[in-house]
GROMACS .gro file of C-alpha atoms in nm:
model
  155
    1UNK     CA    1   6.764  -3.210   0.124
    2UNK     CA    2   6.546  -3.105  -0.115
    3UNK     CA    3   6.242  -3.368   0.086
    4UNK     CA    4   6.339  -3.190   0.430
    5UNK     CA    5   6.289  -2.807   0.282
    6UNK     CA    6   5.932  -2.936   0.148
    7UNK     CA    7   5.845  -3.065   0.448
    8UNK     CA    8   5.956  -2.722   0.669
    9UNK     CA    9   5.759  -2.512   0.396
   10UNK     CA   10   5.490  -2.759   0.459
   11UNK     CA   11   5.501  -2.748   0.819
   12UNK     CA   12   5.546  -2.358   0.861
   13UNK     CA   13   5.193  -2.289   0.575
   14UNK     CA   14   4.974  -2.533   0.848
   15UNK     CA   15   4.767  -2.330   1.032
   16UNK     CA   16   4.839  -2.210   1.427
   17UNK     CA   17   4.620  -2.259   1.699
   18UNK     CA   18   4.385  -1.938   1.733
   19UNK     CA   19   4.555  -1.837   2.091
   20UNK     CA   20   4.271  -1.763   2.312
   21UNK     CA   21   4.255  -1.456   2.541
   22UNK     CA   22   4.046  -1.361   2.832
   23UNK     CA   23   3.732  -1.196   2.753
   24UNK     CA   24   3.797  -0.908   2.988
   25UNK     CA   25   4.195  -0.807   2.818
   26UNK     CA   26   4.087  -0.465   2.808
   27UNK     CA   27   4.003  -0.409   3.139
   28UNK     CA   28   4.306  -0.660   3.263
   29UNK     CA   29   4.564  -0.409   3.062
   30UNK     CA   30   4.413  -0.106   3.229
   31UNK     CA   31   4.422  -0.255   3.557
   32UNK     CA   32   4.794  -0.411   3.535
   33UNK     CA   33   4.884  -0.052   3.406
   34UNK     CA   34   4.724   0.147   3.690
   35UNK     CA   35   4.871  -0.159   3.920
   36UNK     CA   36   5.223  -0.084   3.805
   37UNK     CA   37   5.184   0.315   3.773
   38UNK     CA   38   5.123   0.257   4.195
   39UNK     CA   39   5.432   0.072   4.250
   40UNK     CA   40   5.657   0.304   4.085
   41UNK     CA   41   5.438   0.597   4.279
   42UNK     CA   42   5.555   0.427   4.551
   43UNK     CA   43   5.889   0.293   4.460
   44UNK     CA   44   5.945   0.710   4.356
   45UNK     CA   45   5.987   0.637   3.908
   46UNK     CA   46   5.754   0.867   3.707
   47UNK     CA   47   5.483   0.656   3.513
   48UNK     CA   48   5.427   0.438   3.270
   49UNK     CA   49   5.238   0.513   2.927
   50UNK     CA   50   5.095   0.256   2.692
   51UNK     CA   51   5.198   0.190   2.364
   52UNK     CA   52   5.040   0.000   2.153
   53UNK     CA   53   5.336  -0.212   1.979
   54UNK     CA   54   5.497  -0.266   2.335
   55UNK     CA   55   5.116  -0.480   2.393
   56UNK     CA   56   5.146  -0.638   2.029
   57UNK     CA   57   5.459  -0.791   2.176
   58UNK     CA   58   5.338  -0.825   2.485
   59UNK     CA   59   5.043  -1.082   2.347
   60UNK     CA   60   5.207  -1.188   2.110
   61UNK     CA   61   5.471  -1.360   2.365
   62UNK     CA   62   5.203  -1.473   2.648
   63UNK     CA   63   4.997  -1.646   2.298
   64UNK     CA   64   5.308  -1.849   2.266
   65UNK     CA   65   5.381  -1.902   2.695
   66UNK     CA   66   5.004  -2.032   2.669
   67UNK     CA   67   5.073  -2.256   2.306
   68UNK     CA   68   5.406  -2.443   2.510
   69UNK     CA   69   5.241  -2.435   2.823
   70UNK     CA   70   5.572  -2.279   2.943
   71UNK     CA   71   5.742  -1.975   3.055
   72UNK     CA   72   6.024  -1.862   2.808
   73UNK     CA   73   6.128  -1.539   2.715
   74UNK     CA   74   6.218  -1.694   2.376
   75UNK     CA   75   5.893  -1.639   2.081
   76UNK     CA   76   5.897  -1.872   1.763
   77UNK     CA   77   6.143  -1.901   1.599
   78UNK     CA   78   6.379  -1.849   1.964
   79UNK     CA   79   6.374  -1.411   1.871
   80UNK     CA   80   6.415  -1.276   2.197
   81UNK     CA   81   6.278  -0.980   2.284
   82UNK     CA   82   6.462  -0.729   2.084
   83UNK     CA   83   6.358  -0.945   1.840
   84UNK     CA   84   6.019  -0.927   1.828
   85UNK     CA   85   5.941  -0.566   1.942
   86UNK     CA   86   6.162  -0.439   1.633
   87UNK     CA   87   5.877  -0.674   1.450
   88UNK     CA   88   5.640  -0.445   1.602
   89UNK     CA   89   5.895  -0.146   1.410
   90UNK     CA   90   5.926   0.011   1.779
   91UNK     CA   91   6.352   0.095   1.846
   92UNK     CA   92   6.421   0.084   2.191
   93UNK     CA   93   6.691   0.269   2.451
   94UNK     CA   94   6.592   0.005   2.728
   95UNK     CA   95   6.334  -0.319   2.724
   96UNK     CA   96   6.261  -0.577   2.975
   97UNK     CA   97   5.958  -0.827   3.019
   98UNK     CA   98   5.779  -1.011   3.290
   99UNK     CA   99   5.572  -1.320   3.204
  100UNK     CA  100   5.391  -1.491   3.495
  101UNK     CA  101   5.155  -1.817   3.478
  102UNK     CA  102   4.818  -1.896   3.668
  103UNK     CA  103   4.791  -1.573   3.797
  104UNK     CA  104   4.380  -1.541   3.786
  105UNK     CA  105   4.424  -1.133   3.783
  106UNK     CA  106   4.599  -0.851   3.785
  107UNK     CA  107   4.663  -0.813   4.158
  108UNK     CA  108   4.752  -1.060   4.169
  109UNK     CA  109   5.012  -1.120   3.870
  110UNK     CA  110   5.101  -0.742   3.991
  111UNK     CA  111   5.233  -0.805   4.387
  112UNK     CA  112   5.382  -1.204   4.216
  113UNK     CA  113   5.592  -0.987   4.033
  114UNK     CA  114   5.670  -0.754   4.320
  115UNK     CA  115   5.803  -1.058   4.522
  116UNK     CA  116   6.057  -1.136   4.273
  117UNK     CA  117   6.344  -0.965   4.316
  118UNK     CA  118   6.445  -0.971   3.973
  119UNK     CA  119   6.071  -0.844   3.803
  120UNK     CA  120   6.089  -0.591   4.111
  121UNK     CA  121   6.339  -0.475   3.929
  122UNK     CA  122   6.220  -0.475   3.533
  123UNK     CA  123   5.897  -0.332   3.633
  124UNK     CA  124   6.015   0.003   3.899
  125UNK     CA  125   6.328   0.022   3.641
  126UNK     CA  126   6.307   0.419   3.671
  127UNK     CA  127   6.485   0.455   3.199
  128UNK     CA  128   6.130   0.259   3.138
  129UNK     CA  129   5.878   0.487   3.019
  130UNK     CA  130   5.624   0.308   2.824
  131UNK     CA  131   5.433  -0.061   2.864
  132UNK     CA  132   5.234  -0.297   2.681
  133UNK     CA  133   5.081  -0.561   2.814
  134UNK     CA  134   4.906  -0.917   2.731
  135UNK     CA  135   4.759  -1.222   2.872
  136UNK     CA  136   4.586  -1.591   2.718
  137UNK     CA  137   4.453  -1.920   2.791
  138UNK     CA  138   4.678  -2.235   2.812
  139UNK     CA  139   4.506  -2.553   2.694
  140UNK     CA  140   4.543  -2.654   3.031
  141UNK     CA  141   4.292  -2.320   3.191
  142UNK     CA  142   4.560  -2.104   3.369
  143UNK     CA  143   4.638  -1.748   3.193
  144UNK     CA  144   4.989  -1.654   3.079
  145UNK     CA  145   5.082  -1.346   3.137
  146UNK     CA  146   5.327  -1.107   2.989
  147UNK     CA  147   5.442  -0.726   3.003
  148UNK     CA  148   5.679  -0.528   2.816
  149UNK     CA  149   5.846  -0.219   2.907
  150UNK     CA  150   6.066  -0.009   2.742
  151UNK     CA  151   6.205   0.341   2.630
  152UNK     CA  152   6.191   0.487   2.308
  153UNK     CA  153   6.517   0.511   2.160
  154UNK     CA  154   6.563   0.871   2.079
  155UNK     CA  155   6.598   0.999   1.689
   0.00000   0.00000   0.00000
């Protein structure tokens, strides 16, 4: 038992490979927010505001997806979206997440989300007031995307 615990601690202490983010990440985030708000406006939903905590959670998830080469809404230690938002100190009334991979830019990933009924519903959810976006390059050369939409919990 002690040997297994020691092995686990060694694994936890091992360095994690750095996440490769696109050089244009700042621009991509601005484009994603603008494109999302265009779609929301067309559907009669209020525009979203950028939130740095949501952005941090989205970037963490994009990196996890790129690292694993697998689209999953679970992060490290099987942390779901709620746990990741609490880790970023974001108390939320509602939250949703869209993931994607392989799209080359903000326009194509937004189109992909709009063509998927579940992703479209998240993107147009009228309860959402804030958003954060992340993107990371996988070892296979594909971009992995994360969008988190949320509404903060009222005090």
